[in-house]
Amino acid sequence: MDITVSDLEVSTHFYDFCLKEMGFRRIGNVEEGPLWAGEYLEFGLQLAKFKMPHNCDSPGLHHLAFDAVSCGAVDDLYLKLQARSVVIVDKPAFYEKYTDGYYAVFFLDPDGMKLEYVYTPEWPV
C-alpha cells in the first residue's frame, strides 16, 4: 500500500515512528519514497503532485486501520502519540459496535489522514 503525502520528509519521520511502534520495519527507499514491511503488508510513501488536505468524507480513503497485538499495545502507542503532540481523534476505548472486544485509538497523520490502531481478540471474525 502506498499513500501520497504533502511533505515527504515530515511524513517519513511520522510514519517511521508510528509504523515501528506497530511492528513494521523500515526496508529502505525507492525512487518514489520510503518503504516499511509488516507481517502482511508493505507500506510506502510518495510525494503528492497536488497538495490538498485529506477529507475522509470525500470519495476515496476514509481511514487506515493497523492491527495491534493487544489492548496494551494500543494504550502504549496512544501515550507515545500524546508525548509527540499527535492529534488524537478518539482516545483508546472499546468499540463493541464493530465486534466483541474491539479496542482502538484513532489519530491523524501530518496531512490529516485518519489512522487507527486496533486490537480485536478474535481477528479475523
XYZ file of C-alpha atoms in Angstrom:
125
model
C 0.000 0.000 0.000
C 1.330 3.423 -0.914
C -0.129 6.712 0.196
C 0.645 10.190 -1.080
C 1.753 12.924 1.297
C 2.297 16.674 1.039
C 5.718 16.731 2.736
C 7.788 13.583 2.282
C 10.317 14.464 4.996
C 7.712 15.261 7.664
C 5.595 12.214 6.840
C 8.602 9.903 6.687
C 9.556 10.975 10.204
C 5.968 10.484 11.439
C 5.428 7.087 9.817
C 8.893 5.869 10.746
C 7.932 6.369 14.383
C 4.344 5.063 14.163
C 4.983 2.064 11.960
C 7.942 0.881 14.014
C 5.754 1.102 17.132
C 3.203 -1.068 15.283
C 5.754 -3.751 14.437
C 6.822 -2.668 10.947
C 10.470 -2.429 9.940
C 11.979 0.090 7.555
C 13.174 -1.767 4.455
C 14.640 1.156 2.581
C 13.843 3.730 -0.034
C 12.876 3.578 -3.671
C 12.832 6.468 -6.097
C 9.269 7.377 -5.045
C 9.906 7.274 -1.296
C 10.432 5.179 1.853
C 9.117 1.643 2.431
C 8.254 -0.362 5.540
C 7.303 -4.029 5.860
C 4.865 -5.550 8.296
C 3.881 -9.168 8.651
C 1.307 -8.982 5.848
C 1.696 -5.508 4.364
C 4.304 -3.383 2.639
C 3.675 0.314 3.212
C 5.188 3.193 1.266
C 5.019 6.960 0.905
C 5.066 9.042 -2.249
C 5.058 12.797 -2.664
C 1.659 14.110 -3.781
C 1.519 16.073 -7.026
C -1.463 18.069 -5.782
C -1.391 19.476 -2.270
C -4.918 19.220 -0.914
C -5.984 18.468 2.649
C -7.255 14.942 3.241
C -11.016 14.703 3.698
C -12.390 11.378 4.930
C -15.902 12.463 3.920
C -14.994 12.730 0.226
C -14.886 9.745 -2.126
C -11.745 7.712 -1.586
C -9.945 6.568 1.518
C -11.781 7.093 4.803
C -9.026 5.861 7.139
C -6.332 3.222 7.564
C -6.501 0.642 10.339
C -3.468 -1.236 11.629
C -3.717 -4.412 13.703
C -2.415 -4.352 17.280
C -1.294 -7.410 19.267
C -3.103 -6.365 22.465
C -5.082 -3.635 24.200
C -1.842 -2.750 25.969
C -0.140 -2.107 22.636
C -2.947 0.307 21.733
C -2.533 2.099 25.069
C 1.260 2.246 24.689
C 1.031 3.821 21.235
C -1.568 6.300 22.493
C 0.769 7.512 25.249
C 3.651 7.862 22.791
C 1.448 9.745 20.321
C 0.387 12.118 23.087
C 4.018 12.727 24.027
C 4.659 13.747 20.407
C 1.564 16.022 20.306
C -0.087 13.936 17.583
C -3.753 14.850 17.086
C -5.899 12.192 18.772
C -9.375 11.870 17.253
C -10.687 9.245 19.683
C -8.868 8.002 22.783
C -8.396 4.267 23.335
C -11.734 2.625 24.061
C -13.815 -0.427 23.310
C -15.875 -0.043 20.126
C -18.019 -3.143 20.508
C -20.394 -1.995 17.744
C -17.755 -3.341 15.326
C -17.165 -6.682 17.086
C -16.704 -8.049 20.598
C -13.511 -6.818 22.242
C -12.717 -4.236 19.512
C -10.304 -1.789 21.190
C -8.808 1.105 19.250
C -7.281 4.561 19.187
C -7.853 6.956 16.273
C -5.380 9.696 15.341
C -4.270 11.885 12.430
C -1.140 11.824 10.295
C 0.573 15.116 9.302
C -1.814 15.537 6.335
C -4.914 14.933 8.446
C -5.485 11.350 7.295
C -7.272 9.373 9.976
C -5.368 6.339 11.268
C -6.499 3.612 13.632
C -4.546 1.178 15.767
C -6.885 -1.638 16.774
C -6.848 -4.837 18.766
C -9.524 -7.410 18.011
C -9.280 -10.585 20.125
C -10.760 -12.943 17.562
C -9.499 -11.496 14.285
C -10.443 -12.493 11.705
C -14.010 -12.901 12.880
